[in-house]
């Protein structure tokens, strides 16, 4: 099966919801993407309708996301697009949600500066022993 990969440029719309789960850390947030275009009639830049996505991050990406990103910050998000359909409500209306399973997330450096700090990953004692035996 082929995944639909997308890269979105926008702003963080909600706080990061970080959780420790049995399968590892997980984080999510809503992401607002507002395309801009040049309106030739008005001779000015104009904002088109804003689209909202739920961005999901897992494992190390979730931990780093929670420690690095705040509401309103400009980001570039790259990941797999998933469209979910919800059950009809009492009036028969169905809803759809566009989710992004993030592969990479970073600040949009065309909008400001950022200071990168490498995270030092520690090994569990068993893994460190195994690595020492291999070396």
Short mmCIF file of N, CA, C and O in Angstrom, two decimals:
data_model
loop_
_atom_site.label_atom_id
_atom_site.label_comp_id
_atom_site.label_asym_id
_atom_site.label_seq_id
_atom_site.Cartn_x
_atom_site.Cartn_y
_atom_site.Cartn_z
N UNK A 1 0.84 -1.18 0.00
CA UNK A 1 0.00 0.00 0.00
C UNK A 1 0.88 1.24 0.00
O UNK A 1 1.89 1.31 0.69
N UNK A 2 0.51 2.22 -0.78
CA UNK A 2 1.28 3.46 -0.87
C UNK A 2 0.67 4.52 0.04
O UNK A 2 -0.54 4.69 0.10
N UNK A 3 1.54 5.21 0.73
CA UNK A 3 1.10 6.31 1.59
C UNK A 3 1.11 7.60 0.79
O UNK A 3 1.92 7.79 -0.11
N UNK A 4 0.20 8.50 1.15
CA UNK A 4 0.21 9.84 0.58
C UNK A 4 1.02 10.71 1.51
O UNK A 4 0.62 10.97 2.65
N UNK A 5 2.18 11.15 1.06
CA UNK A 5 3.05 11.99 1.88
C UNK A 5 2.82 13.45 1.52
O UNK A 5 2.71 13.79 0.34
N UNK A 6 2.74 14.28 2.54
CA UNK A 6 2.50 15.70 2.33
C UNK A 6 3.49 16.52 3.16
O UNK A 6 4.02 16.05 4.17
N UNK A 7 3.74 17.72 2.71
CA UNK A 7 4.51 18.70 3.47
C UNK A 7 3.65 19.94 3.59
O UNK A 7 3.21 20.50 2.58
N UNK A 8 3.39 20.35 4.82
CA UNK A 8 2.51 21.49 5.09
C UNK A 8 3.30 22.59 5.79
O UNK A 8 4.15 22.32 6.63
N UNK A 9 2.98 23.83 5.46
CA UNK A 9 3.57 24.99 6.12
C UNK A 9 2.42 25.76 6.75
O UNK A 9 1.45 26.11 6.09
N UNK A 10 2.53 26.00 8.06
CA UNK A 10 1.45 26.69 8.76
C UNK A 10 1.85 27.06 10.17
O UNK A 10 3.03 27.22 10.47
N UNK A 11 0.84 27.16 11.05
CA UNK A 11 1.06 27.59 12.43
C UNK A 11 0.38 26.62 13.40
O UNK A 11 -0.66 26.04 13.10
N UNK A 12 0.98 26.48 14.58
CA UNK A 12 0.42 25.65 15.64
C UNK A 12 -0.83 26.34 16.17
O UNK A 12 -0.78 27.49 16.60
N UNK A 13 -1.97 25.64 16.13
CA UNK A 13 -3.25 26.24 16.52
C UNK A 13 -3.66 25.89 17.95
O UNK A 13 -4.46 26.62 18.54
N UNK A 14 -3.16 24.79 18.49
CA UNK A 14 -3.51 24.38 19.85
C UNK A 14 -2.25 23.95 20.60
O UNK A 14 -1.22 23.69 19.98
N UNK A 15 -2.36 23.87 21.91
CA UNK A 15 -1.21 23.41 22.69
C UNK A 15 -0.92 21.95 22.35
O UNK A 15 -1.79 21.22 21.88
N UNK A 16 0.30 21.54 22.60
CA UNK A 16 0.70 20.16 22.34
C UNK A 16 0.12 19.26 23.42
O UNK A 16 0.29 19.52 24.61
N UNK A 17 -0.61 18.24 23.01
CA UNK A 17 -1.20 17.26 23.94
C UNK A 17 -0.27 16.05 23.98
O UNK A 17 -0.30 15.21 23.09
N UNK A 18 0.58 15.99 25.01
CA UNK A 18 1.58 14.93 25.14
C UNK A 18 1.10 13.87 26.11
O UNK A 18 0.58 14.19 27.18
N UNK A 19 1.28 12.61 25.74
CA UNK A 19 0.87 11.49 26.62
C UNK A 19 1.88 10.37 26.54
O UNK A 19 2.44 10.09 25.48
N UNK A 20 2.12 9.74 27.67
CA UNK A 20 2.88 8.49 27.71
C UNK A 20 1.87 7.36 27.53
O UNK A 20 0.91 7.26 28.28
N UNK A 21 2.07 6.52 26.52
CA UNK A 21 1.17 5.41 26.26
C UNK A 21 1.95 4.11 26.41
O UNK A 21 3.18 4.12 26.42
N UNK A 22 1.25 2.97 26.50
CA UNK A 22 1.96 1.69 26.59
C UNK A 22 2.91 1.43 25.41
O UNK A 22 3.92 0.76 25.56
N UNK A 23 2.60 2.00 24.26
CA UNK A 23 3.46 1.80 23.08
C UNK A 23 4.52 2.88 22.95
O UNK A 23 5.26 2.91 21.97
N UNK A 24 4.60 3.80 23.90
CA UNK A 24 5.60 4.86 23.88
C UNK A 24 4.95 6.23 23.87
O UNK A 24 3.73 6.37 23.82
N UNK A 25 5.77 7.29 23.91
CA UNK A 25 5.25 8.65 23.95
C UNK A 25 4.47 8.99 22.67
O UNK A 25 4.80 8.53 21.58
N UNK A 26 3.45 9.82 22.84
CA UNK A 26 2.62 10.27 21.72
C UNK A 26 2.24 11.73 21.97
O UNK A 26 2.03 12.14 23.11
N UNK A 27 2.16 12.50 20.90
CA UNK A 27 1.76 13.91 21.01
C UNK A 27 0.91 14.27 19.80
O UNK A 27 1.07 13.70 18.73
N UNK A 28 0.00 15.22 20.02
CA UNK A 28 -0.82 15.71 18.92
C UNK A 28 -1.11 17.18 19.12
O UNK A 28 -1.04 17.71 20.23
N UNK A 29 -1.42 17.84 18.00
CA UNK A 29 -1.83 19.24 18.04
C UNK A 29 -2.57 19.55 16.76
O UNK A 29 -2.51 18.80 15.79
N UNK A 30 -3.31 20.65 16.78
CA UNK A 30 -4.02 21.12 15.58
C UNK A 30 -3.11 22.11 14.87
O UNK A 30 -2.45 22.94 15.49
N UNK A 31 -3.10 22.00 13.55
CA UNK A 31 -2.20 22.76 12.71
C UNK A 31 -3.03 23.54 11.69
O UNK A 31 -3.85 22.96 10.98
N UNK A 32 -2.84 24.84 11.64
CA UNK A 32 -3.59 25.71 10.74
C UNK A 32 -2.74 26.06 9.52
O UNK A 32 -1.61 26.53 9.66
N UNK A 33 -3.30 25.83 8.34
CA UNK A 33 -2.61 26.14 7.08
C UNK A 33 -3.47 27.12 6.30
O UNK A 33 -4.61 26.80 5.95
N UNK A 34 -2.93 28.31 6.05
CA UNK A 34 -3.66 29.35 5.32
C UNK A 34 -2.87 29.73 4.07
O UNK A 34 -1.86 30.43 4.16
N UNK A 35 -3.32 29.27 2.90
CA UNK A 35 -2.62 29.64 1.67
C UNK A 35 -2.80 31.14 1.37
O UNK A 35 -3.84 31.71 1.68
N UNK A 36 -1.77 31.73 0.78
CA UNK A 36 -1.84 33.13 0.35
C UNK A 36 -1.68 33.17 -1.15
O UNK A 36 -0.95 32.38 -1.74
N UNK A 37 -2.36 34.11 -1.76
CA UNK A 37 -2.23 34.29 -3.20
C UNK A 37 -2.32 35.78 -3.52
O UNK A 37 -2.84 36.57 -2.74
N UNK A 38 -1.81 36.13 -4.69
CA UNK A 38 -1.84 37.53 -5.10
C UNK A 38 -3.12 37.77 -5.90
O UNK A 38 -3.33 37.18 -6.95
N UNK A 39 -4.00 38.62 -5.38
CA UNK A 39 -5.26 38.97 -6.04
C UNK A 39 -4.97 40.11 -7.02
O UNK A 39 -4.70 41.24 -6.63
N UNK A 40 -5.02 39.79 -8.32
CA UNK A 40 -4.67 40.78 -9.34
C UNK A 40 -5.68 41.92 -9.42
O UNK A 40 -5.33 43.05 -9.76
N UNK A 41 -6.93 41.63 -9.11
CA UNK A 41 -7.94 42.70 -9.16
C UNK A 41 -7.67 43.76 -8.09
O UNK A 41 -7.80 44.95 -8.34
N UNK A 42 -7.35 43.30 -6.89
CA UNK A 42 -7.10 44.23 -5.78
C UNK A 42 -5.64 44.63 -5.68
O UNK A 42 -5.29 45.49 -4.89
N UNK A 43 -4.79 43.93 -6.45
CA UNK A 43 -3.35 44.16 -6.42
C UNK A 43 -2.81 44.08 -5.00
O UNK A 43 -2.06 44.96 -4.53
N UNK A 44 -3.18 43.00 -4.32
CA UNK A 44 -2.73 42.79 -2.95
C UNK A 44 -2.71 41.29 -2.64
O UNK A 44 -3.44 40.51 -3.26
N UNK A 45 -1.88 40.92 -1.66
CA UNK A 45 -1.87 39.53 -1.20
C UNK A 45 -3.12 39.27 -0.37
O UNK A 45 -3.53 40.11 0.43
N UNK A 46 -3.72 38.10 -0.56
CA UNK A 46 -4.96 37.75 0.12
C UNK A 46 -4.84 36.36 0.72
O UNK A 46 -4.24 35.46 0.12
N UNK A 47 -5.43 36.17 1.89
CA UNK A 47 -5.47 34.85 2.53
C UNK A 47 -6.66 34.07 2.01
O UNK A 47 -7.77 34.59 1.93
N UNK A 48 -6.43 32.81 1.66
CA UNK A 48 -7.52 31.91 1.29
C UNK A 48 -8.08 31.28 2.57
O UNK A 48 -7.63 31.62 3.68
N UNK A 49 -9.02 30.38 2.44
CA UNK A 49 -9.62 29.73 3.61
C UNK A 49 -8.58 28.89 4.34
O UNK A 49 -7.73 28.24 3.73
N UNK A 50 -8.64 28.90 5.67
CA UNK A 50 -7.71 28.13 6.50
C UNK A 50 -8.19 26.69 6.61
O UNK A 50 -9.36 26.43 6.85
N UNK A 51 -7.25 25.75 6.45
CA UNK A 51 -7.52 24.33 6.66
C UNK A 51 -6.85 23.91 7.95
O UNK A 51 -5.74 24.38 8.27
N UNK A 52 -7.51 23.03 8.69
CA UNK A 52 -6.96 22.55 9.96
C UNK A 52 -6.68 21.05 9.86
O UNK A 52 -7.49 20.30 9.31
N UNK A 53 -5.55 20.65 10.41
CA UNK A 53 -5.13 19.25 10.42
C UNK A 53 -4.77 18.86 11.85
O UNK A 53 -4.30 19.70 12.62
N UNK A 54 -4.99 17.59 12.19
CA UNK A 54 -4.50 17.07 13.45
C UNK A 54 -3.18 16.38 13.15
O UNK A 54 -3.13 15.46 12.33
N UNK A 55 -2.12 16.86 13.78
CA UNK A 55 -0.79 16.29 13.57
C UNK A 55 -0.47 15.37 14.73
O UNK A 55 -0.61 15.75 15.90
N UNK A 56 -0.05 14.14 14.42
CA UNK A 56 0.33 13.14 15.41
C UNK A 56 1.82 12.88 15.33
O UNK A 56 2.36 12.75 14.23
N UNK A 57 2.48 12.81 16.48
CA UNK A 57 3.91 12.47 16.54
C UNK A 57 4.07 11.35 17.56
O UNK A 57 3.33 11.30 18.55
N UNK A 58 5.03 10.49 17.32
CA UNK A 58 5.24 9.34 18.21
C UNK A 58 6.72 9.22 18.59
O UNK A 58 7.59 9.75 17.90
N UNK A 59 6.96 8.53 19.68
CA UNK A 59 8.29 8.22 20.18
C UNK A 59 9.12 9.48 20.39
O UNK A 59 8.67 10.44 20.99
N UNK A 60 10.36 9.48 19.91
CA UNK A 60 11.28 10.60 20.17
C UNK A 60 10.75 11.90 19.57
O UNK A 60 10.89 12.97 20.17
N UNK A 61 10.13 11.83 18.40
CA UNK A 61 9.57 13.03 17.79
C UNK A 61 8.54 13.67 18.71
O UNK A 61 8.49 14.90 18.85
N UNK A 62 7.73 12.87 19.38
CA UNK A 62 6.71 13.40 20.31
C UNK A 62 7.36 14.11 21.50
O UNK A 62 6.93 15.20 21.90
N UNK A 63 8.39 13.51 22.05
CA UNK A 63 9.09 14.10 23.20
C UNK A 63 9.73 15.43 22.80
O UNK A 63 9.58 16.44 23.48
N UNK A 64 10.45 15.43 21.66
CA UNK A 64 11.11 16.66 21.21
C UNK A 64 10.10 17.74 20.82
O UNK A 64 10.33 18.93 21.07
N UNK A 65 8.99 17.34 20.23
CA UNK A 65 7.93 18.28 19.87
C UNK A 65 7.38 18.97 21.11
O UNK A 65 7.26 20.20 21.15
N UNK A 66 7.07 18.20 22.14
CA UNK A 66 6.49 18.76 23.36
C UNK A 66 7.44 19.74 24.04
O UNK A 66 7.00 20.71 24.66
N UNK A 67 8.74 19.52 23.92
CA UNK A 67 9.72 20.40 24.54
C UNK A 67 10.15 21.57 23.68
O UNK A 67 10.95 22.40 24.12
N UNK A 68 9.65 21.66 22.46
CA UNK A 68 10.17 22.66 21.52
C UNK A 68 9.14 23.59 20.91
O UNK A 68 9.53 24.62 20.36
N UNK A 69 7.87 23.25 20.95
CA UNK A 69 6.87 23.97 20.16
C UNK A 69 5.77 24.56 21.05
O UNK A 69 5.31 23.90 21.98
N UNK A 70 5.35 25.78 20.71
CA UNK A 70 4.27 26.46 21.42
C UNK A 70 3.21 26.93 20.43
O UNK A 70 3.46 27.03 19.23
N UNK A 71 2.05 27.27 20.96
CA UNK A 71 0.94 27.77 20.13
C UNK A 71 1.38 29.02 19.38
O UNK A 71 2.06 29.89 19.92
N UNK A 72 1.01 29.08 18.09
CA UNK A 72 1.28 30.24 17.27
C UNK A 72 2.58 30.17 16.48
O UNK A 72 2.79 30.98 15.57
N UNK A 73 3.45 29.24 16.80
CA UNK A 73 4.73 29.16 16.11
C UNK A 73 4.57 28.61 14.70
O UNK A 73 3.77 27.72 14.46
N UNK A 74 5.36 29.14 13.76
CA UNK A 74 5.30 28.65 12.38
C UNK A 74 6.12 27.37 12.24
O UNK A 74 7.25 27.28 12.70
N UNK A 75 5.52 26.35 11.61
CA UNK A 75 6.18 25.06 11.45
C UNK A 75 6.08 24.58 10.01
O UNK A 75 5.22 25.00 9.24
N UNK A 76 6.96 23.64 9.69
CA UNK A 76 6.88 22.83 8.48
C UNK A 76 6.69 21.40 8.97
O UNK A 76 7.47 20.90 9.78
N UNK A 77 5.62 20.75 8.51
CA UNK A 77 5.30 19.39 8.93
C UNK A 77 5.31 18.48 7.72
O UNK A 77 4.69 18.79 6.70
N UNK A 78 6.04 17.38 7.83
CA UNK A 78 6.09 16.39 6.75
C UNK A 78 5.61 15.06 7.31
O UNK A 78 6.03 14.65 8.40
N UNK A 79 4.69 14.39 6.59
CA UNK A 79 4.19 13.12 7.10
C UNK A 79 3.20 12.47 6.17
O UNK A 79 3.01 12.88 5.02
N UNK A 80 2.54 11.43 6.70
CA UNK A 80 1.55 10.66 5.94
C UNK A 80 0.16 11.22 6.20
O UNK A 80 -0.25 11.39 7.34
N UNK A 81 -0.57 11.49 5.11
CA UNK A 81 -1.93 12.01 5.21
C UNK A 81 -2.89 10.86 5.44
O UNK A 81 -2.85 9.84 4.74
N UNK A 82 -3.77 11.02 6.42
CA UNK A 82 -4.83 10.05 6.71
C UNK A 82 -6.14 10.82 6.81
O UNK A 82 -6.24 11.79 7.56
N UNK A 83 -7.14 10.41 6.07
CA UNK A 83 -8.46 11.04 6.15
C UNK A 83 -9.39 10.06 6.85
O UNK A 83 -9.54 8.91 6.43
N UNK A 84 -9.97 10.53 7.95
CA UNK A 84 -10.89 9.70 8.73
C UNK A 84 -12.31 10.18 8.54
O UNK A 84 -12.56 11.38 8.43
N UNK A 85 -13.24 9.24 8.53
CA UNK A 85 -14.66 9.57 8.44
C UNK A 85 -15.34 9.14 9.72
O UNK A 85 -15.15 8.02 10.18
N UNK A 86 -16.10 10.05 10.31
CA UNK A 86 -16.80 9.74 11.55
C UNK A 86 -18.22 9.28 11.27
O UNK A 86 -18.75 9.46 10.18
N UNK A 87 -18.85 8.70 12.28
CA UNK A 87 -20.23 8.26 12.12
C UNK A 87 -21.17 9.45 11.98
O UNK A 87 -20.88 10.54 12.47
N UNK A 88 -22.30 9.25 11.30
CA UNK A 88 -23.26 10.36 11.16
C UNK A 88 -23.80 10.81 12.52
O UNK A 88 -23.96 9.99 13.43
N UNK A 89 -24.08 12.11 12.64
CA UNK A 89 -24.67 12.61 13.88
C UNK A 89 -26.18 12.37 13.84
O UNK A 89 -26.70 11.70 12.94
N UNK A 90 -26.89 12.93 14.79
CA UNK A 90 -28.33 12.70 14.89
C UNK A 90 -29.10 13.24 13.69
O UNK A 90 -30.20 12.77 13.39
N UNK A 91 -28.52 14.21 12.98
CA UNK A 91 -29.18 14.78 11.80
C UNK A 91 -28.71 14.12 10.50
O UNK A 91 -29.10 14.54 9.42
N UNK A 92 -27.85 13.11 10.62
CA UNK A 92 -27.38 12.40 9.44
C UNK A 92 -26.15 12.99 8.79
O UNK A 92 -25.71 12.52 7.74
N UNK A 93 -25.60 14.04 9.38
CA UNK A 93 -24.39 14.67 8.82
C UNK A 93 -23.16 13.86 9.19
O UNK A 93 -22.98 13.48 10.35
N UNK A 94 -22.30 13.61 8.20
CA UNK A 94 -21.04 12.91 8.47
C UNK A 94 -19.93 13.94 8.58
O UNK A 94 -20.02 15.02 8.02
N UNK A 95 -18.86 13.57 9.30
CA UNK A 95 -17.72 14.47 9.41
C UNK A 95 -16.47 13.75 8.94
O UNK A 95 -16.38 12.53 8.95
N UNK A 96 -15.52 14.56 8.49
CA UNK A 96 -14.25 14.05 8.03
C UNK A 96 -13.14 14.78 8.77
O UNK A 96 -13.28 15.95 9.12
N UNK A 97 -12.04 14.09 9.01
CA UNK A 97 -10.89 14.69 9.67
C UNK A 97 -9.63 14.34 8.89
O UNK A 97 -9.44 13.19 8.50
N UNK A 98 -8.80 15.32 8.65
CA UNK A 98 -7.52 15.10 7.98
C UNK A 98 -6.43 15.06 9.05
O UNK A 98 -6.22 16.04 9.76
N UNK A 99 -5.79 13.91 9.18
CA UNK A 99 -4.72 13.73 10.16
C UNK A 99 -3.39 13.56 9.42
O UNK A 99 -3.34 13.02 8.32
N UNK A 100 -2.33 14.00 10.07
CA UNK A 100 -0.99 13.83 9.54
C UNK A 100 -0.20 13.02 10.56
O UNK A 100 -0.06 13.44 11.71
N UNK A 101 0.29 11.84 10.16
CA UNK A 101 1.23 11.08 10.99
C UNK A 101 2.61 11.62 10.66
O UNK A 101 3.18 11.31 9.61
N UNK A 102 3.14 12.45 11.55
CA UNK A 102 4.36 13.19 11.26
C UNK A 102 5.59 12.29 11.18
O UNK A 102 5.77 11.39 11.99
N UNK A 103 6.41 12.57 10.19
CA UNK A 103 7.72 11.95 10.04
C UNK A 103 8.78 12.94 10.51
O UNK A 103 9.75 12.57 11.15
N UNK A 104 8.57 14.23 10.18
CA UNK A 104 9.50 15.28 10.58
C UNK A 104 8.73 16.58 10.80
O UNK A 104 7.77 16.86 10.09
N UNK A 105 9.16 17.33 11.82
CA UNK A 105 8.55 18.62 12.14
C UNK A 105 9.68 19.59 12.45
O UNK A 105 10.62 19.24 13.17
N UNK A 106 9.59 20.80 11.93
CA UNK A 106 10.60 21.80 12.22
C UNK A 106 10.03 23.19 12.14
O UNK A 106 8.98 23.42 11.54
N UNK A 107 10.73 24.14 12.76
CA UNK A 107 10.31 25.53 12.68
C UNK A 107 10.54 26.05 11.26
O UNK A 107 11.50 25.68 10.60
N UNK A 108 9.65 26.94 10.81
CA UNK A 108 9.76 27.57 9.50
C UNK A 108 10.75 28.73 9.62
O UNK A 108 10.40 29.79 10.13
N UNK A 109 11.96 28.52 9.15
CA UNK A 109 13.00 29.52 9.32
C UNK A 109 12.86 30.72 8.40
O UNK A 109 13.61 31.69 8.51
N UNK A 110 11.86 30.71 7.51
CA UNK A 110 11.58 31.91 6.72
C UNK A 110 10.79 32.91 7.55
O UNK A 110 10.60 34.05 7.15
N UNK A 111 10.34 32.50 8.71
CA UNK A 111 9.54 33.37 9.60
C UNK A 111 10.28 33.78 10.86
O UNK A 111 9.77 34.54 11.66
N UNK A 112 11.45 33.22 11.11
CA UNK A 112 12.20 33.55 12.32
C UNK A 112 13.40 32.64 12.47
O UNK A 112 13.73 31.88 11.57
N UNK A 113 14.04 32.72 13.64
CA UNK A 113 15.23 31.92 13.89
C UNK A 113 14.92 30.85 14.93
O UNK A 113 13.95 30.95 15.68
N UNK A 114 15.76 29.84 14.98
CA UNK A 114 15.63 28.78 15.97
C UNK A 114 17.02 28.35 16.40
O UNK A 114 17.99 28.51 15.65
N UNK A 115 17.14 27.81 17.59
CA UNK A 115 18.41 27.30 18.08
C UNK A 115 18.26 25.79 18.29
O UNK A 115 17.46 25.35 19.11
N UNK A 116 19.00 25.03 17.53
CA UNK A 116 18.90 23.57 17.59
C UNK A 116 19.77 23.05 18.72
O UNK A 116 20.91 23.46 18.89
N UNK A 117 19.22 22.13 19.50
CA UNK A 117 19.96 21.45 20.56
C UNK A 117 19.81 19.95 20.35
O UNK A 117 18.70 19.43 20.39
N UNK A 118 20.92 19.28 20.12
CA UNK A 118 20.89 17.83 19.92
C UNK A 118 20.55 17.14 21.23
O UNK A 118 21.08 17.49 22.29
N UNK A 119 19.66 16.16 21.17
CA UNK A 119 19.28 15.39 22.34
C UNK A 119 20.20 14.18 22.43
O UNK A 119 20.36 13.44 21.46
N UNK A 120 20.80 14.00 23.58
CA UNK A 120 21.67 12.85 23.79
C UNK A 120 20.80 11.70 24.26
O UNK A 120 20.15 11.79 25.29
N UNK A 121 20.76 10.65 23.45
CA UNK A 121 19.95 9.49 23.81
C UNK A 121 20.77 8.56 24.67
O UNK A 121 21.93 8.26 24.37
N UNK A 122 20.17 8.11 25.75
CA UNK A 122 20.85 7.17 26.63
C UNK A 122 20.35 5.77 26.35
O UNK A 122 19.19 5.55 26.03
N UNK A 123 21.25 4.82 26.46
CA UNK A 123 20.89 3.42 26.26
C UNK A 123 20.46 2.81 27.58
O UNK A 123 20.87 3.25 28.65
N UNK A 124 19.65 1.77 27.49
CA UNK A 124 19.32 1.02 28.69
C UNK A 124 20.56 0.23 29.08
O UNK A 124 21.42 -0.06 28.23
N UNK A 125 20.71 -0.18 30.34
CA UNK A 125 21.92 -0.91 30.75
C UNK A 125 22.16 -2.17 29.91
O UNK A 125 23.29 -2.47 29.56
N UNK A 126 21.11 -2.88 29.54
CA UNK A 126 21.27 -4.10 28.76
C UNK A 126 21.84 -3.77 27.38
O UNK A 126 22.77 -4.42 26.91
N UNK A 127 21.31 -2.72 26.73
CA UNK A 127 21.79 -2.34 25.41
C UNK A 127 23.24 -1.87 25.46
O UNK A 127 24.04 -2.18 24.60
N UNK A 128 23.61 -1.12 26.51
CA UNK A 128 24.98 -0.65 26.63
C UNK A 128 25.94 -1.81 26.79
O UNK A 128 27.03 -1.83 26.21
N UNK A 129 25.55 -2.83 27.54
CA UNK A 129 26.38 -4.01 27.73
C UNK A 129 26.54 -4.75 26.41
O UNK A 129 27.65 -5.17 26.07
N UNK A 130 25.45 -4.89 25.66
CA UNK A 130 25.52 -5.57 24.38
C UNK A 130 26.42 -4.81 23.41
O UNK A 130 27.20 -5.41 22.69
N UNK A 131 26.34 -3.48 23.39
CA UNK A 131 27.17 -2.68 22.49
C UNK A 131 28.64 -2.81 22.87
O UNK A 131 29.51 -2.89 22.03
N UNK A 132 28.92 -2.81 24.19
CA UNK A 132 30.30 -2.93 24.63
C UNK A 132 30.87 -4.29 24.22
O UNK A 132 32.04 -4.40 23.87
N UNK A 133 30.03 -5.32 24.23
CA UNK A 133 30.50 -6.64 23.84
C UNK A 133 30.79 -6.72 22.35
O UNK A 133 31.69 -7.42 21.93
N UNK A 134 30.04 -5.95 21.55
CA UNK A 134 30.22 -5.96 20.11
C UNK A 134 31.50 -5.23 19.72
O UNK A 134 32.21 -5.61 18.81
N UNK A 135 31.80 -4.13 20.42
CA UNK A 135 32.96 -3.28 20.07
C UNK A 135 34.20 -3.97 20.42
O UNK A 135 34.88 -4.71 20.38
#
